[in-house]
mmCIF file of C-alpha atoms and ligand atoms in Angstrom:
data_model
loop_
_atom_site.group_PDB
_atom_site.id
_atom_site.type_symbol
_atom_site.label_atom_id
_atom_site.label_comp_id
_atom_site.label_asym_id
_atom_site.label_seq_id
_atom_site.Cartn_x
_atom_site.Cartn_y
_atom_site.Cartn_z
ATOM 1 C CA MET V 251 -0.057 0.117 0.054
ATOM 2 C CA THR V 252 1.329 3.512 -0.984
ATOM 3 C CA PHE V 253 1.401 6.142 1.523
ATOM 4 C CA PRO V 254 -1.960 7.552 1.656
ATOM 5 C CA LEU V 255 -1.860 10.162 4.485
ATOM 6 C CA SER V 256 -4.023 13.071 3.019
ATOM 7 C CA PHE V 257 -1.295 15.851 3.143
ATOM 8 C CA ARG V 258 -2.950 19.051 3.618
ATOM 9 C CA PRO V 259 -2.087 22.042 5.789
ATOM 10 C CA GLY V 260 -1.048 20.549 9.184
ATOM 11 C CA PHE V 261 -0.508 17.373 7.648
ATOM 12 C CA GLN V 262 2.396 18.389 5.163
ATOM 13 C CA ILE V 263 4.754 17.851 8.140
ATOM 14 C CA VAL V 264 5.800 14.494 9.537
ATOM 15 C CA PRO V 265 7.378 15.282 12.938
ATOM 16 C CA VAL V 266 10.238 12.975 13.452
ATOM 17 C CA CYS V 267 10.371 11.898 17.047
ATOM 18 C CA ASN V 268 13.407 10.376 18.307
ATOM 19 C CA LEU V 269 12.023 9.554 21.968
ATOM 20 C CA THR V 270 15.053 9.469 24.328
ATOM 21 C CA THR V 271 12.784 7.876 27.050
ATOM 22 C CA PRO V 272 9.193 6.382 26.883
ATOM 23 C CA GLU V 273 8.446 8.951 29.711
ATOM 24 C CA GLU V 274 8.782 11.612 27.106
ATOM 25 C CA ALA V 275 5.924 10.227 25.134
ATOM 26 C CA SER V 276 2.909 11.518 26.830
ATOM 27 C CA PRO V 277 3.931 15.308 27.128
ATOM 28 C CA LEU V 278 5.386 15.203 23.602
ATOM 29 C CA GLY V 279 2.060 13.952 22.306
ATOM 30 C CA GLY V 280 0.366 16.503 24.387
ATOM 31 C CA ALA V 281 2.764 19.420 22.857
ATOM 32 C CA LEU V 282 1.971 17.957 19.195
ATOM 33 C CA LEU V 283 -1.710 18.339 19.883
ATOM 34 C CA ALA V 284 -1.668 21.517 21.437
ATOM 35 C CA GLY V 285 0.683 23.120 19.051
ATOM 36 C CA GLY V 286 -1.642 21.785 16.153
ATOM 37 C CA ILE V 287 0.154 19.058 14.358
ATOM 38 C CA PRO V 288 -1.451 15.714 15.356
ATOM 39 C CA VAL V 289 1.174 13.389 13.770
ATOM 40 C CA ALA V 290 4.344 11.649 15.140
ATOM 41 C CA GLU V 291 6.749 9.519 13.310
ATOM 42 C CA VAL V 292 8.521 7.558 16.192
ATOM 43 C CA THR V 293 12.054 6.323 15.146
ATOM 44 C CA LEU V 294 13.088 2.763 16.309
ATOM 45 C CA ARG V 295 16.738 3.862 17.156
ATOM 46 C CA SER V 296 16.702 3.034 20.869
ATOM 47 C CA PRO V 297 15.848 -0.375 22.717
ATOM 48 C CA ASP V 298 12.830 0.867 24.204
ATOM 49 C CA ALA V 299 11.506 2.870 21.227
ATOM 50 C CA LEU V 300 8.583 0.577 20.898
ATOM 51 C CA VAL V 301 7.553 1.306 24.374
ATOM 52 C CA GLY V 302 7.361 4.989 23.778
ATOM 53 C CA LEU V 303 5.662 4.363 20.257
ATOM 54 C CA LYS V 304 2.995 2.344 22.153
ATOM 55 C CA ARG V 305 2.343 5.252 24.902
ATOM 56 C CA LEU V 306 2.214 8.066 21.850
ATOM 57 C CA ALA V 307 -0.106 5.768 19.993
ATOM 58 C CA GLY V 308 -2.484 5.804 23.080
ATOM 59 C CA VAL V 309 -2.876 9.801 23.025
ATOM 60 C CA ASP V 310 -6.195 10.445 21.881
ATOM 61 C CA GLY V 311 -6.123 12.388 18.579
ATOM 62 C CA LEU V 312 -2.966 11.528 17.532
ATOM 63 C CA THR V 313 -1.943 9.778 14.309
ATOM 64 C CA VAL V 314 1.366 7.588 15.106
ATOM 65 C CA GLY V 315 3.538 5.863 12.775
ATOM 66 C CA ALA V 316 7.000 4.410 13.164
ATOM 67 C CA GLY V 317 10.121 5.382 11.516
ATOM 68 C CA THR V 318 13.771 4.277 10.856
ATOM 69 C CA VAL V 319 11.918 0.678 10.315
ATOM 70 C CA ARG V 320 14.678 -1.380 8.289
ATOM 71 C CA THR V 321 13.458 -5.073 8.725
ATOM 72 C CA ALA V 322 10.193 -6.872 8.402
ATOM 73 C CA VAL V 323 10.518 -7.936 11.994
ATOM 74 C CA GLN V 324 10.654 -4.376 13.206
ATOM 75 C CA LEU V 325 7.754 -3.362 11.001
ATOM 76 C CA ARG V 326 5.431 -5.985 12.619
ATOM 77 C CA ARG V 327 6.360 -5.079 15.927
ATOM 78 C CA ALA V 328 5.956 -1.454 15.349
ATOM 79 C CA VAL V 329 2.301 -2.202 13.933
ATOM 80 C CA ASP V 330 1.729 -4.479 16.883
ATOM 81 C CA ALA V 331 2.662 -1.449 19.051
ATOM 82 C CA GLY V 332 0.220 0.795 17.521
ATOM 83 C CA ALA V 333 1.894 2.372 14.533
ATOM 84 C CA SER V 334 -0.586 3.204 11.890
ATOM 85 C CA PHE V 335 1.985 4.143 9.363
ATOM 86 C CA VAL V 336 5.396 2.878 8.688
ATOM 87 C CA VAL V 337 8.367 5.046 7.519
ATOM 88 C CA SER V 338 11.910 3.513 6.413
ATOM 89 C CA PRO V 339 15.053 5.091 5.128
ATOM 90 C CA LEU V 340 15.324 2.153 2.466
ATOM 91 C CA LEU V 341 13.258 -0.460 0.635
ATOM 92 C CA THR V 342 13.769 -4.118 0.511
ATOM 93 C CA GLU V 343 11.373 -6.889 -0.634
ATOM 94 C CA GLY V 344 10.809 -8.051 2.920
ATOM 95 C CA LEU V 345 9.758 -4.784 3.948
ATOM 96 C CA ALA V 346 7.410 -4.203 1.091
ATOM 97 C CA LEU V 347 5.607 -7.730 1.846
ATOM 98 C CA ALA V 348 5.545 -7.098 5.503
ATOM 99 C CA ALA V 349 3.849 -3.671 4.710
ATOM 100 C CA ARG V 350 1.275 -5.135 2.430
ATOM 101 C CA ASP V 351 0.668 -8.161 4.896
ATOM 102 C CA ALA V 352 0.269 -5.695 7.605
ATOM 103 C CA GLY V 353 -1.993 -3.518 5.591
ATOM 104 C CA VAL V 354 -0.253 -0.290 6.778
ATOM 105 C CA PRO V 355 0.521 2.645 4.724
ATOM 106 C CA PHE V 356 4.228 2.417 3.832
ATOM 107 C CA LEU V 357 6.792 5.166 3.062
ATOM 108 C CA PRO V 358 10.092 3.694 1.445
ATOM 109 C CA GLY V 359 13.192 5.792 1.367
ATOM 110 C CA ALA V 360 15.235 6.257 -1.558
ATOM 111 C CA VAL V 361 18.005 8.905 -2.534
ATOM 112 C CA THR V 362 19.618 7.649 -5.983
ATOM 113 C CA ALA V 363 17.792 7.351 -9.211
ATOM 114 C CA ARG V 364 18.318 3.447 -8.836
ATOM 115 C CA GLU V 365 16.742 3.263 -5.591
ATOM 116 C CA ILE V 366 13.753 5.478 -6.739
ATOM 117 C CA GLN V 367 13.249 3.185 -9.750
ATOM 118 C CA LEU V 368 13.329 0.016 -7.787
ATOM 119 C CA ALA V 369 10.661 1.496 -5.478
ATOM 120 C CA VAL V 370 8.498 2.611 -8.297
ATOM 121 C CA ASP V 371 8.900 -0.871 -9.754
ATOM 122 C CA ALA V 372 7.691 -2.442 -6.494
ATOM 123 C CA GLY V 373 4.622 -0.051 -6.784
ATOM 124 C CA PHE V 374 5.518 2.966 -4.488
ATOM 125 C CA THR V 375 4.502 6.315 -5.883
ATOM 126 C CA THR V 376 5.353 8.311 -2.836
ATOM 127 C CA ILE V 377 9.071 8.047 -1.482
ATOM 128 C CA LYS V 378 10.902 9.384 1.418
ATOM 129 C CA PHE V 379 14.004 11.490 -0.121
ATOM 130 C CA PHE V 380 16.515 10.724 2.736
ATOM 131 C CA PRO V 381 18.754 11.866 3.971
ATOM 132 C CA ALA V 382 17.532 15.149 1.937
ATOM 133 C CA GLU V 383 20.231 17.656 3.035
ATOM 134 C CA PRO V 384 23.343 15.491 3.118
ATOM 135 C CA SER V 385 22.355 14.117 -0.346
ATOM 136 C CA GLY V 386 22.252 17.506 -1.962
ATOM 137 C CA GLY V 387 19.046 19.033 -0.920
ATOM 138 C CA LEU V 388 16.616 20.598 -3.169
ATOM 139 C CA ARG V 389 19.070 20.976 -5.934
ATOM 140 C CA VAL V 390 19.210 17.055 -6.271
ATOM 141 C CA LEU V 391 15.993 16.543 -5.707
ATOM 142 C CA ARG V 392 14.758 18.974 -8.357
ATOM 143 C CA ALA V 393 17.000 17.039 -10.908
ATOM 144 C CA LEU V 394 15.585 13.662 -9.803
ATOM 145 C CA CYS V 395 11.947 14.865 -9.959
ATOM 146 C CA GLU V 396 12.414 15.854 -13.614
ATOM 147 C CA VAL V 397 13.657 12.082 -14.158
ATOM 148 C CA PHE V 398 10.394 10.734 -11.997
ATOM 149 C CA PRO V 399 7.612 13.135 -12.864
ATOM 150 C CA GLU V 400 5.070 10.578 -11.720
ATOM 151 C CA VAL V 401 6.896 10.251 -8.015
ATOM 152 C CA ARG V 402 5.814 12.318 -5.098
ATOM 153 C CA PHE V 403 8.289 12.868 -2.416
ATOM 154 C CA VAL V 404 8.777 13.443 1.308
ATOM 155 C CA PRO V 405 12.045 14.947 1.815
ATOM 156 C CA THR V 406 13.559 14.410 5.239
ATOM 157 C CA GLY V 407 16.881 14.813 7.044
ATOM 158 C CA GLY V 408 18.560 17.982 7.825
ATOM 159 C CA ILE V 409 15.395 20.339 7.033
ATOM 160 C CA SER V 410 14.699 23.304 9.065
ATOM 161 C CA ALA V 411 12.195 25.941 9.404
ATOM 162 C CA ALA V 412 14.447 28.011 7.119
ATOM 163 C CA THR V 413 14.206 25.569 4.310
ATOM 164 C CA VAL V 414 10.847 23.644 4.736
ATOM 165 C CA LEU V 415 8.828 26.017 2.400
ATOM 166 C CA ASP V 416 11.300 25.930 -0.382
ATOM 167 C CA TYR V 417 10.904 22.005 -0.201
ATOM 168 C CA LEU V 418 7.087 22.250 -0.116
ATOM 169 C CA ALA V 419 7.058 24.744 -2.955
ATOM 170 C CA HIS V 420 8.123 21.989 -5.370
ATOM 171 C CA PRO V 421 4.882 20.525 -6.975
ATOM 172 C CA GLN V 422 6.263 16.994 -6.542
ATOM 173 C CA VAL V 423 6.721 17.444 -2.828
ATOM 174 C CA VAL V 424 3.683 16.311 -0.676
ATOM 175 C CA ALA V 425 5.163 16.575 2.812
ATOM 176 C CA VAL V 426 8.240 17.055 4.777
ATOM 177 C CA GLY V 427 9.710 15.183 7.528
ATOM 178 C CA GLY V 428 11.893 16.681 10.242
ATOM 179 C CA SER V 429 12.613 16.858 14.037
ATOM 180 C CA TRP V 430 13.249 20.657 14.166
ATOM 181 C CA MET V 431 10.107 21.337 15.846
ATOM 182 C CA LEU V 432 10.873 19.197 18.709
ATOM 183 C CA PRO V 433 14.052 20.527 20.081
ATOM 184 C CA GLN V 434 16.122 18.244 22.135
ATOM 185 C CA GLY V 435 17.279 20.926 24.489
ATOM 186 C CA LEU V 436 13.681 21.925 25.399
ATOM 187 C CA ARG V 437 12.723 18.303 26.053
ATOM 188 C CA ALA V 438 15.712 17.424 28.218
ATOM 189 C CA ALA V 439 14.845 20.712 30.341
ATOM 190 C CA GLY V 440 11.099 19.604 30.515
ATOM 191 C CA ASP V 441 9.972 22.685 29.041
ATOM 192 C CA TRP V 442 6.754 21.241 27.023
ATOM 193 C CA ALA V 443 5.355 24.925 26.692
ATOM 194 C CA GLY V 444 8.505 25.661 24.820
ATOM 195 C CA VAL V 445 7.844 22.641 22.797
ATOM 196 C CA THR V 446 4.406 23.245 22.149
ATOM 197 C CA ALA V 447 5.535 26.822 21.172
ATOM 198 C CA GLU V 448 8.007 25.393 18.505
ATOM 199 C CA VAL V 449 5.118 23.041 17.234
ATOM 200 C CA ALA V 450 2.800 25.996 16.992
ATOM 201 C CA ALA V 451 5.326 28.011 15.110
ATOM 202 C CA CYS V 452 5.815 25.169 12.629
ATOM 203 C CA ALA V 453 2.167 24.769 12.259
ATOM 204 C CA ARG V 454 1.821 28.485 11.336
ATOM 205 C CA LEU V 455 4.646 28.010 8.878
ATOM 206 C CA MET V 456 2.830 25.084 7.394
ATOM 207 C CA ALA V 457 -0.410 26.977 7.142
ATOM 208 C CA SER V 458 1.434 29.887 5.005
ATOM 209 C CA SER V 459 2.783 27.213 2.517
ATOM 210 C CA PRO V 460 0.775 27.796 -0.825
HETATM 211 C C1 3PG M 46 14.569 10.813 10.014
HETATM 212 O O1 3PG M 46 14.893 9.738 10.515
HETATM 213 O O2 3PG M 46 13.755 11.084 9.327
HETATM 214 C C2 3PG M 46 15.763 11.794 10.266
HETATM 215 O O3 3PG M 46 16.594 11.564 11.198
HETATM 216 C C3 3PG M 46 15.084 13.220 10.704
HETATM 217 O O4 3PG M 46 15.947 14.013 10.144
HETATM 218 P P1 3PG M 46 16.282 15.488 11.091
HETATM 219 O O5 3PG M 46 16.208 14.991 12.534
HETATM 220 O O6 3PG M 46 17.484 15.771 10.329
HETATM 221 O O7 3PG M 46 15.231 16.453 10.868
#
């Protein structure tokens, strides 16, 4: 199943949450909701990320997915923990099959023409362009878009408030992923009002995107 989140103002952004501890899940979910972006991608980068994902998925009104999913086993565990969509930095046959079996929207990652073509051959029409900035950013993405006019992209990696609108202005960019609206410093300090303010600023930016 390709990635059918209906991207519209407020949903043109996929906040990437690297939860440092499962205890962060509840206040972080509250900050996302209060700031006006009711979506979260929890990255599977720490041993108890699934515990955090499960808690976040329990926050009413929040659409929660799993990110950094590299294997079919991880995908199944993420869905069992409550992920309603799955994002990966790559694509393998095993992942594509597991996503189909689980019936969840799946966003595979690709950054080269070959990887994009393999994803297209596997039936995917929306692809995460990752890692966006280290791979050449908008300049490289523009060139790839010309080669793949039928593909829609969700660039992620190194994107900030300063660059997000430039990405979203491209007609083949349907959404952008990033973690800049959930600053680690504010979270470590327990400044959830500050995190909410960052999320709200991001939501306003999204709303200003044409
Ligand atoms: C991801 O996993 O999608 C990225 O790590 C998010 O990138 P960022 O933290 O640079 O926004």
